[in-house]
Amino acid sequence: MAAKHFINDGTTLVQDALHGLALSNESLRYDEDIKAIINPYHDGDKAVTIISGGGAGHEPSFVGLVGDGLLSAAVSGSIFASPSVQQIQSTISRVGGSAGILLVIMNYTGDVLHFHLAAEKARLAGFDTAVLVVGDDVSVGRRKSGKVGRRGLAGTVLVEKIVGALAKQGKLTLQELCKVGEDVVNNLATVGAALNHVHIVGKSATESAIHMDQVELGMGIHNEPGCYVIKPQPTISSLVDQMLDKLLDPNDSDRAYVSFSRDDKICLMVNNLGGVSNLEFSAMTKTVVDRLHQRGIKPVRLYSGSFMTSLDGKGFSITLLKASAQMLEALDAPATTPGWPITPRLPENHAQAQLDERDFMASLKRACEGIVVAEEEIDRFDSVVGDGDCGSTLARTARAILREIVTKGQDTSDEGDVIHNLETLAIVVENNMDGTSGALYAIFLNALAASLRVIGTKLSERRLVQRSDWVQACSDALQAVRQATPACVGDRTLMDALEPFITSLQNGASEAASIHAAREGRDSTKGMTASLGRAVYVPEQEWSKVPDPGAAGLVCLLEGLLDV
């Protein structure tokens, strides 16, 4: 194996490379003492701090992902070696704040031990700290990986992009953000392949080179041998098919970590391990997309490039993510980092997904007027089990919608932009509805809009949003709400009405039948033991007198929207 490099001193290479990164990106700061790249504009008291890191040699990960909308800082070890506990702890002290710190790392022993120890020291120093360990490799399998679990590969970048975008919004707590990250990991799968091992600067060449006529499938990113040797070297189509088999075969109990289906919203990342030319890599990306299409899978997002390298590794990896609406929205959010050169998606679906705006305004008007009429009754329910203002809060929001949306929208054309209307509605809700209900309604509306945006990207021409589109979008929005709250059916909340309503729609029930299911859910809350909210402090004998006010308000809204 050739051992020739322009720089052959591995001791100084990492420091010089970090310095060069900061010199070429004025928005980044290089901290030489701890070998860290820092976003100096991050405010750890307003948003959760996201710190990652690991051995050098994987650039642009992790240091190239520091910046607005992604990582707050990244700390680098030597080549393929974890940073020290002192480096990590110092980085936490310099960028962390009262909003909490999330450490995102790959599942390698050195990283896991060092970052966990640093997290414990940070907690002792008063920092609210959590560790998210990413394992996305499927090639090793459960039997061989044992208690260690899946290795971390290129899918780590998607995890960091999602939690980084959500952290920037400043709406999620550290624990909520960590839960979203765990959900991403649980829906992530990666497999890699390479033609050769890499030579580490400053090390003597080894005899571990792969023979010229074979490929190793299942390569790691630290020069670990592949799990399978394919000989003779297959065509790129055949190789990709074998890699996709590892990712997609539901009957492979050892490697089927994620269940993918044609109906899922699947994001695809094709990652260059560093040594494949741009020309060849682009052709390989096309092959991956083509072979997925042969299996009936059409990715809703495609990311192709060098995101997680292994020095100059002559190889690539394929990552699949089964994404929720919340994940897609976070992936689409802009990020100003050198290692995420993805241009934010153009809102092309704004010209594709349309609604009958006159009907929409009429439905919205009917629902809001119904809430205003029901204000006193819902307040009466809430005075028994809460603080007595649920109806007033809903009615205040309804009046704001009537004033700021319905009145202004009465002179609109027949067709309107569904995404714009829902985003405007979500803003009015956020500005006028206080408390937990306001947050849940806003999450639902934003996720509803995000899902319809994805649906719109699949359309070849303009058309009105169909019933099936609304059902799918509502399903995605419900999933987003579930990720934000532990509340579910049986907890005496608005979820007792929302979940039966959407489940009925998913099962093909009519609007009238779905509303009936929501009413039954509302009525079932009478006498139900409360698990969340102020109602848990109310004497049990009071619960049987009234339904949950949040569920009652939701049913009122649904009845008005659907005129049932």
Coordinates of C-alpha atoms in Angstrom, one line a residue:
M1 CA 0.0 0.0 0.0
A2 CA 1.3 3.4 -0.9
A3 CA 2.3 5.5 2.2
K4 CA 3.0 8.7 0.4
H5 CA 1.4 12.0 1.6
F6 CA 2.2 15.6 1.3
I7 CA 2.2 15.8 5.1
N8 CA 3.7 12.9 6.9
D9 CA 3.7 14.2 10.5
G10 CA 0.5 12.9 12.0
T11 CA 1.3 14.8 15.3
T12 CA 0.8 18.3 13.8
L13 CA -1.6 17.4 11.0
V14 CA -4.8 17.5 13.1
Q15 CA -4.0 20.9 14.8
D16 CA -3.0 22.4 11.5
A17 CA -6.2 21.1 9.8
L18 CA -8.4 22.5 12.5
H19 CA -6.6 25.9 12.2
G20 CA -7.1 25.8 8.5
L21 CA -10.8 25.1 8.8
A22 CA -11.3 28.2 11.0
L23 CA -9.1 30.4 8.7
S24 CA -11.3 29.5 5.8
N25 CA -14.6 29.9 7.7
E26 CA -14.8 33.2 9.5
S27 CA -17.9 32.2 11.4
L28 CA -16.0 29.5 13.3
R29 CA -13.5 29.8 16.2
Y30 CA -10.6 27.4 16.7
D31 CA -9.7 26.6 20.3
E32 CA -6.1 25.3 20.1
D33 CA -5.9 24.3 23.7
I34 CA -8.6 21.7 23.5
K35 CA -8.6 20.9 19.7
A36 CA -12.2 22.2 19.3
I37 CA -14.1 24.1 16.7
I38 CA -16.7 26.4 18.2
N39 CA -19.6 28.5 17.0
P40 CA -19.0 31.7 18.8
Y41 CA -22.5 33.0 18.2
H42 CA -24.2 30.1 20.0
D43 CA -26.2 31.2 23.1
G44 CA -26.4 28.2 25.4
D45 CA -28.9 29.9 27.7
K46 CA -31.5 30.3 24.9
A47 CA -31.0 27.0 23.1
V48 CA -29.7 23.5 23.9
T49 CA -26.0 23.2 23.1
I50 CA -25.2 20.4 20.7
I51 CA -21.6 19.1 21.0
S52 CA -20.2 16.2 19.0
G53 CA -16.7 14.9 18.3
G54 CA -14.5 11.9 17.8
G55 CA -11.3 10.9 16.2
A56 CA -9.9 13.0 13.3
G57 CA -10.0 11.6 9.8
H58 CA -13.8 11.7 9.3
E59 CA -13.9 15.3 8.1
P60 CA -16.1 17.2 7.4
S61 CA -17.5 15.4 10.4
F62 CA -17.4 16.5 13.1
V63 CA -15.7 19.9 13.1
G64 CA -17.1 20.8 9.7
L65 CA -20.6 20.5 11.0
V66 CA -20.2 23.3 13.5
G67 CA -22.3 26.4 12.7
D68 CA -25.8 28.0 12.9
G69 CA -28.5 25.3 12.7
L70 CA -26.2 22.3 13.4
L71 CA -23.5 21.8 16.0
S72 CA -22.6 24.3 18.6
A73 CA -19.1 22.8 18.9
A74 CA -17.0 19.7 18.0
V75 CA -14.0 18.4 19.7
S76 CA -11.3 16.4 17.8
G77 CA -9.1 13.6 18.9
S78 CA -6.0 12.3 17.1
I79 CA -6.6 10.4 13.9
F80 CA -9.2 7.6 14.6
A81 CA -8.8 8.2 18.3
S82 CA -11.3 9.6 20.8
P83 CA -10.7 13.1 22.3
S84 CA -9.8 13.1 25.9
V85 CA -12.2 13.7 28.8
Q86 CA -10.5 17.0 29.6
Q87 CA -11.0 18.2 26.0
I88 CA -14.7 17.3 26.1
Q89 CA -15.2 18.8 29.6
S90 CA -13.5 22.0 28.6
T91 CA -15.6 22.3 25.5
I92 CA -18.8 21.9 27.5
S93 CA -17.6 24.6 30.0
R94 CA -16.9 27.0 27.1
V95 CA -20.1 26.7 25.1
G96 CA -22.7 25.2 27.4
G97 CA -25.4 27.1 29.1
S98 CA -28.5 26.8 31.2
A99 CA -30.6 25.3 28.4
G100 CA -28.6 22.1 28.7
I101 CA -26.0 20.2 26.7
L102 CA -26.6 17.2 24.3
L103 CA -23.5 15.2 23.4
V104 CA -24.0 13.3 20.1
I105 CA -21.4 10.6 19.6
M106 CA -20.9 7.5 17.5
N107 CA -21.0 4.1 19.2
Y108 CA -17.3 3.3 19.6
T109 CA -15.9 2.3 23.0
G110 CA -13.4 5.1 23.4
D111 CA -16.0 7.8 22.5
V112 CA -18.7 6.3 24.7
L113 CA -16.5 6.0 27.8
H114 CA -14.8 9.4 27.4
F115 CA -18.0 11.4 26.6
H116 CA -20.0 9.7 29.3
L117 CA -17.3 10.5 31.9
A118 CA -17.1 14.1 30.7
A119 CA -20.9 14.3 31.0
E120 CA -20.8 13.1 34.6
K121 CA -18.1 15.7 35.4
A122 CA -20.2 18.4 33.7
R123 CA -23.3 17.4 35.7
L124 CA -21.1 17.7 38.9
A125 CA -20.2 21.2 37.7
G126 CA -23.9 22.1 37.3
F127 CA -24.5 21.5 33.6
D128 CA -27.7 19.6 32.6
T129 CA -26.1 17.1 30.2
A130 CA -27.3 14.1 28.2
V131 CA -25.5 11.8 25.9
L132 CA -27.0 10.5 22.6
V133 CA -25.1 7.5 21.2
V134 CA -25.6 6.8 17.5
G135 CA -25.4 3.3 16.1
D136 CA -26.7 2.9 12.5
D137 CA -24.5 0.1 11.0
V138 CA -26.5 -3.0 9.9
S139 CA -23.7 -5.1 8.4
V140 CA -22.3 -6.6 11.6
G141 CA -25.7 -7.9 12.9
R142 CA -27.0 -8.5 16.4
R143 CA -25.3 -11.9 17.0
K144 CA -21.8 -10.5 16.3
S145 CA -22.2 -7.0 17.8
G146 CA -23.6 -8.5 21.0
K147 CA -23.8 -6.1 23.9
V148 CA -21.7 -3.4 22.1
G149 CA -24.5 -2.7 19.6
R150 CA -24.4 -1.1 16.2
R151 CA -21.4 0.9 15.1
G152 CA -21.9 4.6 14.3
L153 CA -21.5 5.5 10.6
A154 CA -22.6 8.2 8.3
G155 CA -26.1 8.3 9.6
T156 CA -24.8 10.2 12.6
V157 CA -24.7 13.3 10.3
L158 CA -28.5 13.1 9.8
V159 CA -29.0 12.8 13.5
E160 CA -26.9 15.8 14.2
K161 CA -28.7 17.8 11.5
I162 CA -32.1 17.1 12.9
V163 CA -31.3 17.8 16.6
G164 CA -29.3 20.8 15.6
A165 CA -32.2 22.3 13.6
L166 CA -34.6 21.6 16.4
A167 CA -32.3 23.0 19.0
K168 CA -32.0 26.3 17.0
Q169 CA -35.8 26.7 17.3
G170 CA -35.4 26.8 21.1
K171 CA -38.7 25.1 21.7
L172 CA -37.6 21.7 23.0
T173 CA -36.0 20.8 26.3
L174 CA -32.8 18.8 26.5
Q175 CA -34.8 15.7 27.3
E176 CA -37.3 16.2 24.5
L177 CA -34.4 16.8 22.1
C178 CA -32.6 13.7 23.2
K179 CA -35.8 11.7 22.7
V180 CA -36.1 13.0 19.1
G181 CA -32.5 12.0 18.5
E182 CA -33.2 8.5 19.8
D183 CA -36.2 8.2 17.5
V184 CA -34.0 9.2 14.6
V185 CA -31.4 6.5 15.5
N186 CA -34.1 3.9 15.8
N187 CA -35.2 4.6 12.2
L188 CA -31.7 4.7 10.7
A189 CA -29.7 2.1 8.9
T190 CA -26.3 2.3 7.1
V191 CA -24.0 -0.1 5.3
G192 CA -20.6 0.6 3.7
A193 CA -18.3 -1.0 1.1
A194 CA -14.7 -0.3 0.1
L195 CA -12.0 -1.3 -2.4
N196 CA -9.1 -0.7 0.0
H197 CA -8.1 0.1 3.5
V198 CA -6.6 3.6 4.2
H199 CA -3.1 4.5 5.2
I200 CA -2.9 6.6 8.4
V201 CA -0.5 9.5 8.3
G202 CA 2.5 8.9 10.4
K203 CA 2.0 5.1 10.4
S204 CA 4.0 2.6 8.5
A205 CA 2.1 0.8 5.6
T206 CA 0.5 -2.5 6.5
E207 CA -0.2 -5.6 4.5
S208 CA -4.0 -5.2 5.0
A209 CA -4.7 -4.1 1.5
I210 CA -7.8 -5.6 -0.1
H211 CA -7.0 -7.7 -3.2
M212 CA -7.5 -5.9 -6.5
D213 CA -10.3 -8.3 -7.6
Q214 CA -12.5 -8.1 -4.5
V215 CA -14.7 -5.7 -2.5
E216 CA -15.2 -5.6 1.3
L217 CA -18.8 -5.0 2.3
G218 CA -19.6 -3.8 5.7
M219 CA -16.5 -1.6 6.1
G220 CA -16.3 0.6 9.2
I221 CA -14.8 4.1 9.3
H222 CA -11.7 3.2 11.3
N223 CA -10.1 0.8 8.9
E224 CA -11.9 -2.1 10.4
P225 CA -12.2 -5.1 8.0
G226 CA -15.4 -5.6 6.2
C227 CA -17.8 -8.2 7.3
Y228 CA -18.1 -9.8 3.9
V229 CA -15.7 -10.3 1.0
I230 CA -17.2 -10.3 -2.4
K231 CA -14.9 -11.9 -5.0
P232 CA -14.5 -11.2 -7.9
Q233 CA -15.4 -7.6 -7.7
P234 CA -19.1 -7.2 -8.8
T235 CA -20.6 -4.6 -11.0
I236 CA -21.8 -1.4 -9.2
S237 CA -25.4 -2.5 -9.7
S238 CA -24.8 -5.9 -8.1
L239 CA -22.8 -4.4 -5.2
V240 CA -25.5 -1.8 -4.5
D241 CA -28.2 -4.6 -4.6
Q242 CA -26.2 -6.6 -2.0
M243 CA -25.9 -3.5 0.2
L244 CA -29.6 -2.8 -0.1
D245 CA -30.3 -6.4 0.8
K246 CA -28.6 -5.8 4.1
L247 CA -30.6 -2.6 4.7
L248 CA -34.1 -3.7 3.5
D249 CA -34.5 -7.5 4.0
P250 CA -37.3 -7.8 6.6
N251 CA -36.6 -11.6 6.9
D252 CA -33.0 -11.1 8.1
S253 CA -33.7 -11.1 11.8
D254 CA -30.0 -10.4 12.5
R255 CA -29.9 -7.1 10.6
A256 CA -33.5 -5.9 10.2
Y257 CA -33.1 -3.1 12.7
V258 CA -35.6 -0.9 10.8
S259 CA -38.7 -1.9 8.9
F260 CA -38.8 0.1 5.7
S261 CA -41.9 0.0 3.4
R262 CA -42.8 1.7 0.1
D263 CA -45.2 4.0 1.9
D264 CA -42.6 5.3 4.3
K265 CA -41.0 8.7 3.8
I266 CA -37.4 7.6 3.3
C267 CA -34.4 9.8 3.2
L268 CA -31.3 8.5 1.3
M269 CA -27.7 9.5 2.0
V270 CA -25.0 8.3 -0.3
N271 CA -21.7 9.0 1.5
N272 CA -18.3 9.2 -0.1
L273 CA -15.7 7.8 2.3
G274 CA -13.2 10.2 0.9
G275 CA -11.4 8.6 -2.0
V276 CA -13.9 8.2 -4.8
S277 CA -13.7 10.9 -7.6
N278 CA -16.7 13.2 -8.0
L279 CA -17.3 11.9 -11.4
E280 CA -17.5 8.2 -10.3
F281 CA -19.4 9.1 -7.2
S282 CA -22.2 10.9 -9.0
A283 CA -22.7 7.9 -11.2
M284 CA -22.7 5.6 -8.1
T285 CA -25.4 7.8 -6.6
K286 CA -27.6 7.4 -9.7
T287 CA -27.2 3.7 -9.4
V288 CA -28.3 3.6 -5.8
V289 CA -31.4 5.7 -6.6
D290 CA -32.2 3.4 -9.6
R291 CA -31.9 0.2 -7.6
L292 CA -34.1 1.6 -4.9
H293 CA -36.7 2.5 -7.5
Q294 CA -36.5 -1.1 -8.7
R295 CA -37.7 -2.1 -5.2
G296 CA -40.5 0.4 -5.3
I297 CA -38.8 2.9 -3.0
K298 CA -38.6 6.5 -4.0
P299 CA -36.7 8.6 -1.5
V300 CA -38.3 11.9 -0.5
R301 CA -34.8 13.4 0.2
L302 CA -31.4 12.6 -1.3
Y303 CA -28.1 13.7 0.2
S304 CA -25.0 12.8 -1.8
G305 CA -21.4 13.8 -1.0
S306 CA -18.6 13.5 1.5
F307 CA -20.3 13.8 4.9
M308 CA -18.4 11.1 7.0
T309 CA -15.1 10.1 5.6
S310 CA -12.4 7.6 6.5
L311 CA -9.4 9.8 5.4
D312 CA -9.1 9.0 1.7
G313 CA -11.0 5.7 1.9
K314 CA -11.8 4.2 -1.5
G315 CA -15.4 3.4 -0.6
F316 CA -18.9 4.6 0.0
S317 CA -21.9 4.0 2.3
I318 CA -25.6 4.0 1.9
T319 CA -27.9 5.3 4.7
L320 CA -31.7 5.1 4.8
L321 CA -33.8 7.1 7.3
K322 CA -37.5 6.5 7.9
A323 CA -38.4 10.0 8.6
S324 CA -41.3 11.7 10.3
A325 CA -42.7 15.1 9.3
Q326 CA -40.8 16.7 12.1
M327 CA -37.5 15.1 10.9
L328 CA -38.1 16.2 7.3
E329 CA -38.8 19.8 8.4
A330 CA -35.5 19.8 10.5
L331 CA -33.5 18.3 7.6
D332 CA -34.9 21.0 5.3
A333 CA -34.0 23.8 7.7
P334 CA -31.0 25.9 6.6
A335 CA -27.6 25.4 8.2
T336 CA -24.5 27.6 7.8
T337 CA -21.7 25.1 8.1
P338 CA -18.9 24.0 5.7
G339 CA -19.8 20.3 6.0
W340 CA -23.5 20.6 5.2
P341 CA -23.5 22.1 1.7
I342 CA -27.2 21.3 1.2
T343 CA -29.2 24.1 -0.4
P344 CA -32.6 24.5 1.5
R345 CA -35.4 23.0 -0.5
L346 CA -37.3 25.4 -2.8
P347 CA -41.0 25.6 -1.9
E348 CA -42.0 24.1 -5.2
N349 CA -44.9 22.4 -3.6
H350 CA -46.5 25.9 -3.0
A351 CA -47.5 25.8 -6.6
Q352 CA -48.6 22.2 -6.4
A353 CA -50.6 21.6 -3.2
Q354 CA -53.6 23.9 -3.3
L355 CA -56.9 24.1 -1.4
D356 CA -60.3 25.6 -2.0
E357 CA -59.7 28.6 0.1
R358 CA -63.3 29.7 0.2
D359 CA -64.3 26.4 1.6
F360 CA -61.3 26.4 4.0
M361 CA -62.3 29.9 5.3
A362 CA -65.9 28.8 5.7
S363 CA -64.9 25.8 7.7
L364 CA -62.5 27.8 9.8
K365 CA -65.1 30.4 10.5
R366 CA -67.7 27.8 11.5
A367 CA -65.2 26.1 13.9
C368 CA -64.1 29.3 15.5
E369 CA -67.7 30.6 16.0
G370 CA -68.6 27.2 17.6
I371 CA -65.7 27.6 20.0
V372 CA -66.9 31.1 21.0
V373 CA -70.4 29.8 21.7
A374 CA -69.0 26.9 23.8
E375 CA -66.6 29.1 25.8
E376 CA -68.6 29.2 29.0
E377 CA -69.4 25.5 29.0
I378 CA -65.7 24.5 28.4
D379 CA -64.7 27.0 31.2
R380 CA -67.3 25.4 33.5
F381 CA -65.7 22.0 32.8
D382 CA -62.3 23.4 33.4
S383 CA -63.3 25.1 36.7
V384 CA -64.1 21.6 38.1
V385 CA -60.8 19.9 37.0
G386 CA -58.5 22.8 36.2
D387 CA -58.0 26.5 36.6
G388 CA -61.2 27.5 34.7
D389 CA -59.8 29.2 31.6
C390 CA -59.6 26.5 29.0
G391 CA -62.7 27.8 27.2
S392 CA -61.6 31.4 27.4
T393 CA -58.2 30.5 26.0
L394 CA -59.7 28.6 23.1
A395 CA -62.2 31.4 22.4
R396 CA -59.5 34.1 22.5
T397 CA -57.6 32.2 19.9
A398 CA -60.7 31.6 17.9
R399 CA -61.5 35.3 17.8
A400 CA -57.9 36.1 16.7
I401 CA -58.3 33.6 13.9
L402 CA -61.6 35.2 12.8
R403 CA -60.0 38.6 12.9
E404 CA -56.5 37.9 11.4
I405 CA -57.2 35.1 9.0
V406 CA -60.9 34.6 8.1
T407 CA -61.8 38.3 7.7
K408 CA -58.7 39.0 5.6
G409 CA -59.2 35.9 3.6
Q410 CA -62.8 36.5 2.5
D411 CA -61.8 38.2 -0.7
T412 CA -59.4 35.5 -1.8
S413 CA -59.5 33.5 -5.0
D414 CA -60.9 30.0 -5.1
E415 CA -57.5 28.3 -4.9
G416 CA -55.1 29.1 -2.1
D417 CA -51.7 27.9 -0.8
V418 CA -52.4 25.2 1.8
I419 CA -48.9 25.5 3.3
H420 CA -49.2 29.2 3.7
N421 CA -52.6 29.0 5.2
L422 CA -51.6 26.4 7.8
E423 CA -48.4 28.2 8.7
T424 CA -50.3 31.4 9.2
L425 CA -52.8 29.6 11.4
A426 CA -50.1 28.0 13.4
I427 CA -48.5 31.5 14.1
V428 CA -51.9 32.9 15.3
V429 CA -52.3 29.9 17.6
E430 CA -48.8 30.3 19.0
N431 CA -49.3 34.0 19.7
N432 CA -52.7 33.6 21.3
M433 CA -53.1 30.2 22.9
D434 CA -51.3 29.8 26.2
G435 CA -50.1 26.7 28.0
T436 CA -49.8 23.1 27.0
S437 CA -52.8 23.1 24.6
G438 CA -51.3 26.0 22.6
A439 CA -48.0 24.1 22.2
L440 CA -49.8 20.9 21.2
Y441 CA -52.0 22.7 18.7
A442 CA -49.0 24.5 17.2
I443 CA -46.9 21.3 16.9
F444 CA -49.8 19.6 15.2
L445 CA -50.4 22.5 12.7
N446 CA -46.7 22.8 11.8
A447 CA -46.3 19.1 11.3
L448 CA -49.5 19.1 9.3
A449 CA -48.1 21.7 7.0
A450 CA -44.7 19.9 6.8
S451 CA -46.4 16.7 5.8
L452 CA -48.5 18.4 3.1
R453 CA -45.3 20.0 1.8
V454 CA -43.7 16.6 1.3
I455 CA -46.9 15.3 -0.4
G456 CA -46.8 18.3 -2.7
T457 CA -43.2 17.6 -3.8
K458 CA -44.4 14.3 -5.3
L459 CA -47.0 16.0 -7.5
S460 CA -46.3 16.6 -11.2
E461 CA -48.9 19.3 -11.5
R462 CA -51.2 21.5 -9.4
R463 CA -54.2 20.0 -7.8
L464 CA -56.4 20.4 -4.7
V465 CA -55.4 18.6 -1.6
Q466 CA -57.4 15.4 -1.5
R467 CA -59.0 13.6 1.4
S468 CA -56.2 11.0 1.4
D469 CA -53.6 13.8 1.6
W470 CA -55.3 15.2 4.7
V471 CA -55.5 11.8 6.3
Q472 CA -51.8 11.1 5.7
A473 CA -50.9 14.6 7.0
C474 CA -53.0 14.2 10.1
S475 CA -51.4 10.9 10.8
D476 CA -47.9 12.4 10.5
A477 CA -49.0 15.4 12.7
L478 CA -50.3 13.0 15.3
Q479 CA -47.0 11.3 15.3
A480 CA -45.2 14.6 15.8
V481 CA -47.5 15.4 18.8
R482 CA -46.8 11.9 20.3
Q483 CA -43.1 12.7 20.1
A484 CA -43.6 15.9 22.1
T485 CA -45.8 14.6 24.9
P486 CA -46.2 11.4 26.8
A487 CA -50.0 11.9 26.8
C488 CA -52.1 9.2 25.1
V489 CA -55.6 7.7 25.2
G490 CA -56.5 7.0 28.8
D491 CA -54.6 10.0 30.3
R492 CA -57.6 12.3 30.3
T493 CA -56.3 14.9 27.8
L494 CA -57.3 16.1 24.4
M495 CA -55.5 13.0 23.0
D496 CA -58.5 11.0 24.1
A497 CA -60.4 12.7 21.3
L498 CA -57.7 13.4 18.8
E499 CA -56.3 9.8 18.6
P500 CA -59.6 8.1 18.0
F501 CA -60.6 10.7 15.4
I502 CA -57.4 10.2 13.3
T503 CA -57.3 6.5 13.8
S504 CA -60.9 6.3 12.4
L505 CA -59.8 8.3 9.4
Q506 CA -56.8 6.1 8.8
N507 CA -59.2 3.1 8.9
G508 CA -61.3 4.6 6.1
A509 CA -64.2 5.8 8.2
S510 CA -66.3 8.7 7.1
E511 CA -66.0 12.2 8.6
A512 CA -69.2 11.6 10.6
A513 CA -68.0 8.3 12.0
S514 CA -64.6 9.8 12.9
I515 CA -66.3 12.7 14.7
H516 CA -68.4 10.1 16.5
A517 CA -65.2 8.4 17.6
A518 CA -63.8 11.7 18.9
R519 CA -67.1 12.3 20.9
E520 CA -66.8 8.8 22.4
G521 CA -63.3 9.6 23.3
R522 CA -64.3 12.9 24.9
D523 CA -67.1 11.2 26.9
S524 CA -64.9 8.4 28.1
T525 CA -62.8 11.0 30.0
K526 CA -65.7 11.4 32.5
G527 CA -64.5 9.5 35.6
M528 CA -61.1 8.8 34.0
T529 CA -58.1 9.0 36.3
A530 CA -55.9 12.0 35.2
S531 CA -52.2 11.2 34.6
L532 CA -51.1 14.6 33.4
G533 CA -51.8 18.3 33.9
R534 CA -53.6 20.1 36.8
A535 CA -56.3 17.5 36.9
V536 CA -54.0 15.1 38.8
Y537 CA -54.3 17.3 41.8
V538 CA -58.1 17.3 41.8
P539 CA -60.1 15.0 44.1
E540 CA -61.2 11.9 42.2
Q541 CA -64.9 12.4 42.9
E542 CA -64.7 15.6 40.7
W543 CA -63.5 13.7 37.6
S544 CA -66.8 12.0 37.0
K545 CA -68.8 15.3 36.8
V546 CA -67.3 16.6 33.5
P547 CA -65.3 15.5 30.5
D548 CA -61.8 16.7 30.0
P549 CA -62.1 20.3 28.8
G550 CA -59.3 20.0 26.3
A551 CA -61.0 17.0 24.7
A552 CA -64.3 18.9 24.7
G553 CA -62.8 21.9 23.0
L554 CA -61.2 19.7 20.3
V555 CA -64.4 18.0 19.5
C556 CA -66.1 21.3 19.1
L557 CA -63.4 22.4 16.7
L558 CA -63.7 19.2 14.7
E559 CA -67.5 19.5 14.5
G560 CA -67.2 23.0 13.0
L561 CA -64.4 22.2 10.6
L562 CA -66.2 19.2 9.1
D563 CA -69.7 20.6 9.6
V564 CA -70.8 17.4 11.3

